[in-house]
C-alpha cells in the first residue's frame, strides 16, 4: 500500500483537516511510523503507539516518541488521536474507543478509519488478521457509546467496493495484492472514487470513518 500515494495523502488529510494543528496527537497502531512522520511534518506534536519492538525502534529513529500501551498515557493528555485501519484487528474495539476518550482533553478529537462492509470480507482480510469489517452505523454507535459526539461519519472509496468484489470473485486465496494493480487503481480509480463518495458516502464504501469530539 506504500504505492497508493493518493490514497495515503487522503488519509493524512483526514488527520490534518480535523485535528488541531500544533496539538499533541497520538497515532494508534503506528507501524513503522510512516503516517506519524507525515503528520509531524505538517506541524503536529506526534507520539506513536505500536506494540512491536522493531516498530518502536523505527519510530524512535524518526525522532518520534514511541509508547507501547494506552495505559502509558495519562488522562486528558492528548488534543487528538487517530487510528488508520487498526481497530478491525482488535477484538476489544469498544474498550479502545473508551481509552481514546480517556486520554483526550475535553474538546479533543478522534479520527477513526476502518475497513467497511462485512460482505466484502476476503482472503486479504484473513491474511492481515482482520477480526471484522464495519458498517457505518456500528462505528457510529460504538464511538458514541464511548462518550464521543460524532462530528462527521461517512463511507469512503465507494468505487473500491467494486474492486474488492472483483478481487473476491477471482478466488485469490493467498490474500496478496498485486503492486501494479494497486498503483493503477490509485492513479486512475481512486480520484474517481473520491468524486463518487460525494454521492454515495452515506450508503456504501470500501472503508468507513468517523471524526468525533470528546464532550
mmCIF file of C-alpha atoms in Angstrom:
data_model
loop_
_atom_site.group_PDB
_atom_site.id
_atom_site.type_symbol
_atom_site.label_atom_id
_atom_site.label_comp_id
_atom_site.label_asym_id
_atom_site.label_seq_id
_atom_site.Cartn_x
_atom_site.Cartn_y
_atom_site.Cartn_z
ATOM 1 C CA UNK A 1 0.000 0.000 0.000
ATOM 2 C CA UNK A 2 3.024 2.289 0.016
ATOM 3 C CA UNK A 3 2.371 2.568 -3.747
ATOM 4 C CA UNK A 4 -1.090 4.032 -3.089
ATOM 5 C CA UNK A 5 0.113 7.605 -2.818
ATOM 6 C CA UNK A 6 -3.196 9.366 -3.482
ATOM 7 C CA UNK A 7 -4.986 7.104 -1.027
ATOM 8 C CA UNK A 8 -2.344 7.744 1.626
ATOM 9 C CA UNK A 9 -2.497 11.504 1.072
ATOM 10 C CA UNK A 10 -6.246 11.314 1.613
ATOM 11 C CA UNK A 11 -5.693 9.571 4.948
ATOM 12 C CA UNK A 12 -3.198 12.210 6.042
ATOM 13 C CA UNK A 13 -5.667 14.944 5.076
ATOM 14 C CA UNK A 14 -8.338 13.354 7.279
ATOM 15 C CA UNK A 15 -5.983 13.881 10.197
ATOM 16 C CA UNK A 16 -4.593 17.311 9.369
ATOM 17 C CA UNK A 17 -8.004 18.741 8.413
ATOM 18 C CA UNK A 18 -9.729 17.556 11.584
ATOM 19 C CA UNK A 19 -7.194 17.649 14.419
ATOM 20 C CA UNK A 20 -5.803 20.822 15.965
ATOM 21 C CA UNK A 21 -2.521 21.740 14.322
ATOM 22 C CA UNK A 22 0.259 22.143 16.854
ATOM 23 C CA UNK A 23 -1.555 19.919 19.340
ATOM 24 C CA UNK A 24 -0.291 16.691 20.870
ATOM 25 C CA UNK A 25 -1.716 13.790 18.869
ATOM 26 C CA UNK A 26 -1.416 10.025 19.194
ATOM 27 C CA UNK A 27 -1.018 7.691 16.231
ATOM 28 C CA UNK A 28 -2.594 4.467 17.492
ATOM 29 C CA UNK A 29 -1.202 1.420 15.699
ATOM 30 C CA UNK A 30 1.540 3.385 14.008
ATOM 31 C CA UNK A 31 3.522 0.555 12.422
ATOM 32 C CA UNK A 32 6.947 1.908 11.497
ATOM 33 C CA UNK A 33 5.677 5.488 11.779
ATOM 34 C CA UNK A 34 5.005 6.321 8.123
ATOM 35 C CA UNK A 35 1.854 8.350 8.812
ATOM 36 C CA UNK A 36 3.224 9.703 12.094
ATOM 37 C CA UNK A 37 6.128 11.188 10.156
ATOM 38 C CA UNK A 38 3.835 12.881 7.644
ATOM 39 C CA UNK A 39 1.610 14.280 10.388
ATOM 40 C CA UNK A 40 4.675 15.521 12.272
ATOM 41 C CA UNK A 41 5.880 17.249 9.103
ATOM 42 C CA UNK A 42 2.512 19.051 8.981
ATOM 43 C CA UNK A 43 3.255 20.754 12.307
ATOM 44 C CA UNK A 44 1.768 18.388 14.877
ATOM 45 C CA UNK A 45 3.453 17.082 18.009
ATOM 46 C CA UNK A 46 3.110 13.349 17.409
ATOM 47 C CA UNK A 47 3.641 10.330 19.582
ATOM 48 C CA UNK A 48 3.149 6.879 18.147
ATOM 49 C CA UNK A 49 1.854 3.691 19.736
ATOM 50 C CA UNK A 50 2.809 0.278 18.461
ATOM 51 C CA UNK A 51 3.313 -2.959 20.355
ATOM 52 C CA UNK A 52 6.065 -4.406 18.148
ATOM 53 C CA UNK A 53 9.599 -3.639 19.451
ATOM 54 C CA UNK A 54 11.034 -3.426 15.926
ATOM 55 C CA UNK A 55 8.354 -0.873 15.012
ATOM 56 C CA UNK A 56 9.044 1.103 18.176
ATOM 57 C CA UNK A 57 12.704 1.266 17.207
ATOM 58 C CA UNK A 58 11.827 2.523 13.724
ATOM 59 C CA UNK A 59 9.528 5.161 15.222
ATOM 60 C CA UNK A 60 12.221 6.424 17.596
ATOM 61 C CA UNK A 61 14.689 6.555 14.694
ATOM 62 C CA UNK A 62 12.383 9.160 13.142
ATOM 63 C CA UNK A 63 12.658 11.304 16.272
ATOM 64 C CA UNK A 64 9.089 10.500 17.323
ATOM 65 C CA UNK A 65 8.206 9.441 20.852
ATOM 66 C CA UNK A 66 7.126 5.796 20.996
ATOM 67 C CA UNK A 67 4.712 4.298 23.513
ATOM 68 C CA UNK A 68 3.757 0.634 23.861
ATOM 69 C CA UNK A 69 0.338 0.874 25.534
ATOM 70 C CA UNK A 70 -2.551 3.254 26.045
ATOM 71 C CA UNK A 71 -2.041 2.613 29.766
ATOM 72 C CA UNK A 72 1.227 4.571 29.476
ATOM 73 C CA UNK A 73 -0.708 7.731 28.585
ATOM 74 C CA UNK A 74 -2.187 9.952 31.345
ATOM 75 C CA UNK A 75 -5.816 11.077 31.415
ATOM 76 C CA UNK A 76 -6.632 14.129 29.270
ATOM 77 C CA UNK A 77 -3.113 14.208 27.834
ATOM 78 C CA UNK A 78 -3.741 14.488 24.082
ATOM 79 C CA UNK A 79 -5.567 17.026 21.958
ATOM 80 C CA UNK A 80 -6.117 14.403 19.259
ATOM 81 C CA UNK A 81 -5.851 10.728 18.443
ATOM 82 C CA UNK A 82 -6.127 8.905 15.146
ATOM 83 C CA UNK A 83 -6.298 5.287 14.098
ATOM 84 C CA UNK A 84 -5.991 4.228 10.460
ATOM 85 C CA UNK A 85 -7.009 0.671 9.607
ATOM 86 C CA UNK A 86 -6.208 -0.675 13.078
ATOM 87 C CA UNK A 87 -9.386 -1.227 15.132
ATOM 88 C CA UNK A 88 -10.501 -4.039 12.840
ATOM 89 C CA UNK A 89 -7.588 -6.114 14.193
ATOM 90 C CA UNK A 90 -8.717 -5.809 17.827
ATOM 91 C CA UNK A 91 -11.412 -7.894 19.498
ATOM 92 C CA UNK A 92 -11.999 -5.305 22.250
ATOM 93 C CA UNK A 93 -12.529 -2.353 19.927
ATOM 94 C CA UNK A 94 -15.054 -0.673 22.220
ATOM 95 C CA UNK A 95 -12.544 -0.708 25.066
ATOM 96 C CA UNK A 96 -10.007 1.002 22.805
ATOM 97 C CA UNK A 97 -12.527 3.712 21.918
ATOM 98 C CA UNK A 98 -13.170 4.323 25.616
ATOM 99 C CA UNK A 99 -9.408 4.651 26.120
ATOM 100 C CA UNK A 100 -9.267 7.183 23.287
ATOM 101 C CA UNK A 101 -11.890 9.187 25.169
ATOM 102 C CA UNK A 102 -9.919 8.946 28.410
ATOM 103 C CA UNK A 103 -6.620 10.221 27.019
ATOM 104 C CA UNK A 104 -8.190 13.186 25.225
ATOM 105 C CA UNK A 105 -8.596 16.634 26.690
ATOM 106 C CA UNK A 106 -12.169 17.992 26.715
ATOM 107 C CA UNK A 107 -12.840 19.129 23.169
ATOM 108 C CA UNK A 108 -10.150 16.821 21.817
ATOM 109 C CA UNK A 109 -10.927 14.897 18.650
ATOM 110 C CA UNK A 110 -10.549 11.365 17.382
ATOM 111 C CA UNK A 111 -10.297 10.227 13.761
ATOM 112 C CA UNK A 112 -11.033 6.529 13.283
ATOM 113 C CA UNK A 113 -10.759 4.921 9.830
ATOM 114 C CA UNK A 114 -11.566 1.242 9.250
ATOM 115 C CA UNK A 115 -12.434 -1.285 6.512
ATOM 116 C CA UNK A 116 -16.168 -1.416 5.812
ATOM 117 C CA UNK A 117 -18.904 -3.836 4.809
ATOM 118 C CA UNK A 118 -18.836 -7.350 6.278
ATOM 119 C CA UNK A 119 -19.811 -8.804 2.890
ATOM 120 C CA UNK A 120 -16.520 -7.510 1.454
ATOM 121 C CA UNK A 121 -14.505 -9.798 3.744
ATOM 122 C CA UNK A 122 -11.897 -11.556 1.585
ATOM 123 C CA UNK A 123 -8.741 -13.633 1.845
ATOM 124 C CA UNK A 124 -6.837 -10.358 2.184
ATOM 125 C CA UNK A 125 -8.703 -9.619 5.438
ATOM 126 C CA UNK A 126 -7.755 -13.071 6.685
ATOM 127 C CA UNK A 127 -4.127 -12.628 5.643
ATOM 128 C CA UNK A 128 -3.653 -9.377 7.562
ATOM 129 C CA UNK A 129 -5.583 -10.502 10.637
ATOM 130 C CA UNK A 130 -8.833 -8.580 10.434
ATOM 131 C CA UNK A 131 -11.405 -9.535 13.057
ATOM 132 C CA UNK A 132 -14.211 -7.622 11.354
ATOM 133 C CA UNK A 133 -15.219 -5.062 8.771
ATOM 134 C CA UNK A 134 -17.545 -2.290 9.958
ATOM 135 C CA UNK A 135 -20.883 -0.937 8.874
ATOM 136 C CA UNK A 136 -21.010 2.811 9.377
ATOM 137 C CA UNK A 137 -23.925 2.611 11.804
ATOM 138 C CA UNK A 138 -21.948 0.271 14.064
ATOM 139 C CA UNK A 139 -18.876 2.511 14.022
ATOM 140 C CA UNK A 140 -21.083 5.481 14.924
ATOM 141 C CA UNK A 141 -22.788 3.535 17.699
ATOM 142 C CA UNK A 142 -19.592 2.270 19.279
ATOM 143 C CA UNK A 143 -17.895 5.662 19.121
ATOM 144 C CA UNK A 144 -20.924 7.388 20.617
ATOM 145 C CA UNK A 145 -21.160 4.818 23.418
ATOM 146 C CA UNK A 146 -17.531 5.567 24.278
ATOM 147 C CA UNK A 147 -18.616 9.114 25.147
ATOM 148 C CA UNK A 148 -17.919 10.972 21.919
ATOM 149 C CA UNK A 149 -20.040 13.410 19.945
ATOM 150 C CA UNK A 150 -19.980 12.385 16.290
ATOM 151 C CA UNK A 151 -18.997 15.315 14.066
ATOM 152 C CA UNK A 152 -18.535 13.525 10.736
ATOM 153 C CA UNK A 153 -19.286 9.969 9.682
ATOM 154 C CA UNK A 154 -19.007 8.597 6.175
ATOM 155 C CA UNK A 155 -18.052 5.731 3.968
ATOM 156 C CA UNK A 156 -15.022 6.232 1.733
ATOM 157 C CA UNK A 157 -13.707 4.752 -1.528
ATOM 158 C CA UNK A 158 -17.061 3.727 -2.975
ATOM 159 C CA UNK A 159 -15.509 2.543 -6.238
ATOM 160 C CA UNK A 160 -13.229 0.354 -4.154
ATOM 161 C CA UNK A 161 -16.259 -1.799 -3.366
ATOM 162 C CA UNK A 162 -16.295 -2.978 -6.990
ATOM 163 C CA UNK A 163 -12.536 -3.532 -6.944
ATOM 164 C CA UNK A 164 -12.830 -5.623 -3.782
ATOM 165 C CA UNK A 165 -15.712 -7.653 -5.213
ATOM 166 C CA UNK A 166 -13.608 -8.317 -8.307
ATOM 167 C CA UNK A 167 -10.731 -9.467 -6.094
ATOM 168 C CA UNK A 168 -13.155 -11.716 -4.217
ATOM 169 C CA UNK A 169 -14.596 -13.157 -7.450
ATOM 170 C CA UNK A 170 -11.125 -14.066 -8.696
ATOM 171 C CA UNK A 171 -10.868 -16.524 -5.804
ATOM 172 C CA UNK A 172 -7.447 -15.311 -4.668
ATOM 173 C CA UNK A 173 -6.822 -17.485 -1.617
ATOM 174 C CA UNK A 174 -3.398 -16.060 -0.767
ATOM 175 C CA UNK A 175 -4.727 -12.583 0.044
ATOM 176 C CA UNK A 176 -1.814 -10.990 -1.810
ATOM 177 C CA UNK A 177 -2.309 -7.716 -3.662
ATOM 178 C CA UNK A 178 -0.591 -7.065 -6.970
ATOM 179 C CA UNK A 179 1.568 -3.952 -6.667
ATOM 180 C CA UNK A 180 0.897 -2.880 -10.248
ATOM 181 C CA UNK A 181 -2.851 -3.160 -9.755
ATOM 182 C CA UNK A 182 -2.661 -1.115 -6.551
ATOM 183 C CA UNK A 183 -0.687 1.586 -8.356
ATOM 184 C CA UNK A 184 -3.102 1.638 -11.303
ATOM 185 C CA UNK A 185 -6.179 1.899 -9.075
ATOM 186 C CA UNK A 186 -4.546 4.644 -7.033
ATOM 187 C CA UNK A 187 -3.732 6.647 -10.172
ATOM 188 C CA UNK A 188 -6.937 6.128 -12.170
ATOM 189 C CA UNK A 189 -9.613 4.740 -9.882
ATOM 190 C CA UNK A 190 -9.164 6.498 -6.570
ATOM 191 C CA UNK A 191 -9.715 10.079 -7.841
ATOM 192 C CA UNK A 192 -12.955 8.868 -9.458
ATOM 193 C CA UNK A 193 -13.889 7.090 -6.243
ATOM 194 C CA UNK A 194 -13.441 10.252 -4.179
ATOM 195 C CA UNK A 195 -15.813 12.076 -6.530
ATOM 196 C CA UNK A 196 -18.323 9.229 -6.209
ATOM 197 C CA UNK A 197 -18.090 9.428 -2.416
ATOM 198 C CA UNK A 198 -19.815 12.813 -2.554
ATOM 199 C CA UNK A 199 -22.906 10.958 -3.790
ATOM 200 C CA UNK A 200 -22.576 7.553 -2.129
ATOM 201 C CA UNK A 201 -20.678 8.408 1.052
ATOM 202 C CA UNK A 202 -23.636 7.721 3.332
ATOM 203 C CA UNK A 203 -24.558 4.493 1.570
ATOM 204 C CA UNK A 204 -21.553 2.375 0.670
ATOM 205 C CA UNK A 205 -17.774 2.321 0.604
ATOM 206 C CA UNK A 206 -14.752 0.075 1.000
ATOM 207 C CA UNK A 207 -13.886 1.964 4.181
ATOM 208 C CA UNK A 208 -15.692 3.980 6.830
ATOM 209 C CA UNK A 209 -14.572 6.734 9.171
ATOM 210 C CA UNK A 210 -15.736 8.952 11.973
ATOM 211 C CA UNK A 211 -14.451 12.248 13.307
ATOM 212 C CA UNK A 212 -15.607 12.647 16.897
ATOM 213 C CA UNK A 213 -15.155 15.097 19.783
ATOM 214 C CA UNK A 214 -14.755 14.388 23.488
ATOM 215 C CA UNK A 215 -17.676 16.041 25.246
#
